[in-house]
C-alpha cells in the first residue's frame, strides 16, 4: 500500500491541527489560517522560483511548436466545472531528437501551430520545460511570493492585535 504524503496525510494533519487550534485558541484561529495559507503561498512561490532558476542555469534554449492542446476539466469549490488547455509542444533537443510533450501551464487554445521559446532540462528520459518569457520566469512565482507575504503579514498583524 503506497500512501502519498501530500495527497493524504498532509491535508488530514492540517485539518486536525485547525480543529485543535479552534478548540484551544478559538480567538486565534483566523490568524493561524492566514499564517498557514501565507506559508503555502510562500513555499509554492519560492519552489517555482528556484526551479525556474535551476532550469535557466542548466537548461537549453530552443524553439518549440504548439501542435495540439490537452483539455482537462476540473471542478472548483462551488462545483463549477472549469476547462484548462495545456499545450502539447514539439521540439528538437540538442542531439536532434524530436520530442513531443505536454506543458504544465495552461494557455489559449487558439495558439495552435505557434512557435514559442522554451528552455528545457533533460532529466533521465523526461524533460523539464519552461516557457522562456519574463512572465513565467519571474512574475508568476513573484505573484505567489507577494501573496504569501500579504497573507502571512495579515496573520501576524491579527495575532499582534489579539495579544
Coordinates of C-alpha atoms in Angstrom, one line a residue:
X1 CA 0.0 0.0 0.0
X2 CA 1.5 3.3 -1.1
X3 CA 0.4 6.4 0.7
X4 CA 1.1 9.7 -0.9
X5 CA 2.1 12.2 1.9
X6 CA 0.9 15.3 0.0
X7 CA -2.5 13.9 -1.0
X8 CA -3.5 12.1 2.1
X9 CA -1.5 12.7 5.3
X10 CA -0.7 16.4 5.0
X11 CA -4.3 17.6 4.4
X12 CA -5.6 15.4 7.2
X13 CA -2.9 16.7 9.5
X14 CA -3.8 20.3 8.7
X15 CA -7.5 19.6 9.4
X16 CA -6.6 18.0 12.8
X17 CA -4.3 21.0 13.6
X18 CA -7.0 23.5 12.7
X19 CA -9.6 21.6 14.7
X20 CA -7.3 21.5 17.7
X21 CA -6.5 25.2 17.3
X22 CA -10.2 26.1 17.0
X23 CA -10.9 24.3 20.3
X24 CA -7.9 25.6 22.2
X25 CA -7.2 29.0 20.7
X26 CA -10.6 30.0 19.3
X27 CA -9.8 33.7 19.1
X28 CA -6.6 33.0 17.2
X29 CA -7.9 30.6 14.5
X30 CA -8.3 33.2 11.8
X31 CA -4.7 34.4 12.3
X32 CA -3.4 30.8 12.2
X33 CA -5.4 30.2 8.9
X34 CA -3.8 33.3 7.4
X35 CA -0.3 32.1 8.5
X36 CA -0.8 28.6 7.1
X37 CA -2.2 30.0 3.7
X38 CA 0.6 32.5 3.6
X39 CA 3.2 29.8 4.3
X40 CA 1.7 27.7 1.5
X41 CA 1.9 30.6 -1.0
X42 CA 5.5 31.4 0.1
X43 CA 6.5 27.7 -0.3
X44 CA 5.0 27.5 -3.8
X45 CA 6.5 30.8 -4.9
X46 CA 10.0 30.0 -3.7
X47 CA 9.8 26.5 -5.1
X48 CA 8.8 27.7 -8.5
X49 CA 11.4 30.5 -8.5
X50 CA 14.2 28.0 -7.5
X51 CA 13.0 25.5 -10.1
X52 CA 12.9 28.2 -12.8
X53 CA 16.4 29.4 -11.9
X54 CA 17.8 25.8 -12.0
X55 CA 16.2 25.3 -15.4
X56 CA 17.6 28.6 -16.7
X57 CA 21.1 27.9 -15.3
X58 CA 21.4 24.4 -16.7
X59 CA 18.8 24.2 -19.4
X60 CA 19.0 24.7 -23.2
X61 CA 17.1 27.3 -25.0
X62 CA 15.2 26.4 -28.2
X63 CA 12.0 27.0 -30.1
X64 CA 9.0 24.7 -29.9
X65 CA 5.8 24.4 -31.9
X66 CA 2.5 24.1 -30.2
X67 CA 1.0 21.1 -32.1
X68 CA -2.1 20.5 -30.0
X69 CA -3.8 21.1 -26.7
X70 CA -4.8 18.6 -24.0
X71 CA -8.1 19.6 -22.5
X72 CA -8.6 18.9 -18.8
X73 CA -11.6 19.6 -16.7
X74 CA -11.6 20.4 -13.0
X75 CA -14.3 21.4 -10.5
X76 CA -13.8 24.3 -8.2
X77 CA -15.1 24.5 -4.7
X78 CA -18.5 25.8 -5.8
X79 CA -19.0 22.7 -8.1
X80 CA -18.5 24.6 -11.3
X81 CA -16.5 22.8 -14.0
X82 CA -13.5 24.6 -15.5
X83 CA -11.7 23.7 -18.6
X84 CA -7.9 24.1 -18.9
X85 CA -6.0 23.8 -22.1
X86 CA -2.4 22.5 -21.8
X87 CA -0.2 23.0 -24.9
X88 CA 1.5 20.0 -26.4
X89 CA 4.7 21.1 -27.9
X90 CA 7.2 19.5 -30.3
X91 CA 10.9 20.4 -30.4
X92 CA 14.3 19.0 -31.2
X93 CA 16.8 18.7 -28.4
X94 CA 20.4 19.4 -29.0
X95 CA 21.0 15.8 -30.0
X96 CA 18.5 16.2 -32.8
X97 CA 15.9 14.0 -31.1
X98 CA 12.4 15.2 -31.8
X99 CA 10.3 15.3 -28.7
X100 CA 6.6 15.9 -28.0
X101 CA 5.5 16.8 -24.5
X102 CA 2.6 18.4 -22.7
X103 CA 3.4 21.5 -20.8
X104 CA 2.3 22.1 -17.2
X105 CA 1.0 25.6 -17.9
X106 CA -2.4 26.3 -19.5
X107 CA -2.7 28.5 -22.5
X108 CA -5.1 29.9 -25.0
X109 CA -6.1 27.0 -27.3
X110 CA -6.1 29.4 -30.3
X111 CA -2.3 29.4 -30.2
X112 CA -2.1 26.2 -32.2
X113 CA 0.9 26.0 -34.7
X114 CA 2.5 28.9 -32.9
X115 CA 6.2 28.8 -32.2
X116 CA 7.3 29.6 -28.7
X117 CA 10.6 30.0 -26.9
X118 CA 11.3 27.3 -24.3
X119 CA 14.1 26.3 -22.0
X120 CA 14.4 22.5 -21.4
X121 CA 16.4 20.5 -19.0
X122 CA 16.7 16.8 -19.7
X123 CA 16.3 14.7 -16.5
X124 CA 16.8 11.0 -17.3
X125 CA 14.2 10.3 -20.0
X126 CA 12.0 13.2 -19.1
X127 CA 12.2 16.9 -19.9
X128 CA 11.5 19.8 -17.6
X129 CA 10.2 22.6 -19.8
X130 CA 9.8 26.2 -19.0
X131 CA 8.3 28.8 -21.4
X132 CA 11.0 31.3 -21.9
X133 CA 9.1 34.5 -21.2
X134 CA 9.6 37.1 -18.4
X135 CA 6.1 36.3 -17.0
X136 CA 6.8 32.6 -16.4
X137 CA 10.4 33.1 -15.4
X138 CA 9.9 35.9 -12.9
X139 CA 6.4 37.3 -12.4
X140 CA 4.4 34.1 -11.9
X141 CA 6.5 32.9 -8.9
X142 CA 6.6 36.5 -7.7
X143 CA 2.8 36.7 -7.5
X144 CA 2.8 33.7 -5.2
X145 CA 5.6 35.2 -3.0
X146 CA 3.9 38.5 -2.7
X147 CA 0.6 36.7 -1.9
X148 CA 2.4 34.7 0.8
X149 CA 3.8 37.8 2.4
X150 CA 0.4 39.5 2.4
X151 CA -1.4 36.5 4.0
X152 CA 1.4 35.9 6.5
X153 CA 1.6 39.6 7.3
X154 CA -2.1 39.7 7.8
X155 CA -1.9 36.7 10.2
X156 CA 0.9 38.3 12.2
X157 CA -0.9 41.6 12.5
X158 CA -4.1 39.7 13.6
X159 CA -2.1 37.8 16.2
X160 CA -0.4 41.0 17.5
X161 CA -3.8 42.7 17.8
X162 CA -5.3 39.7 19.7
X163 CA -2.4 39.5 22.2

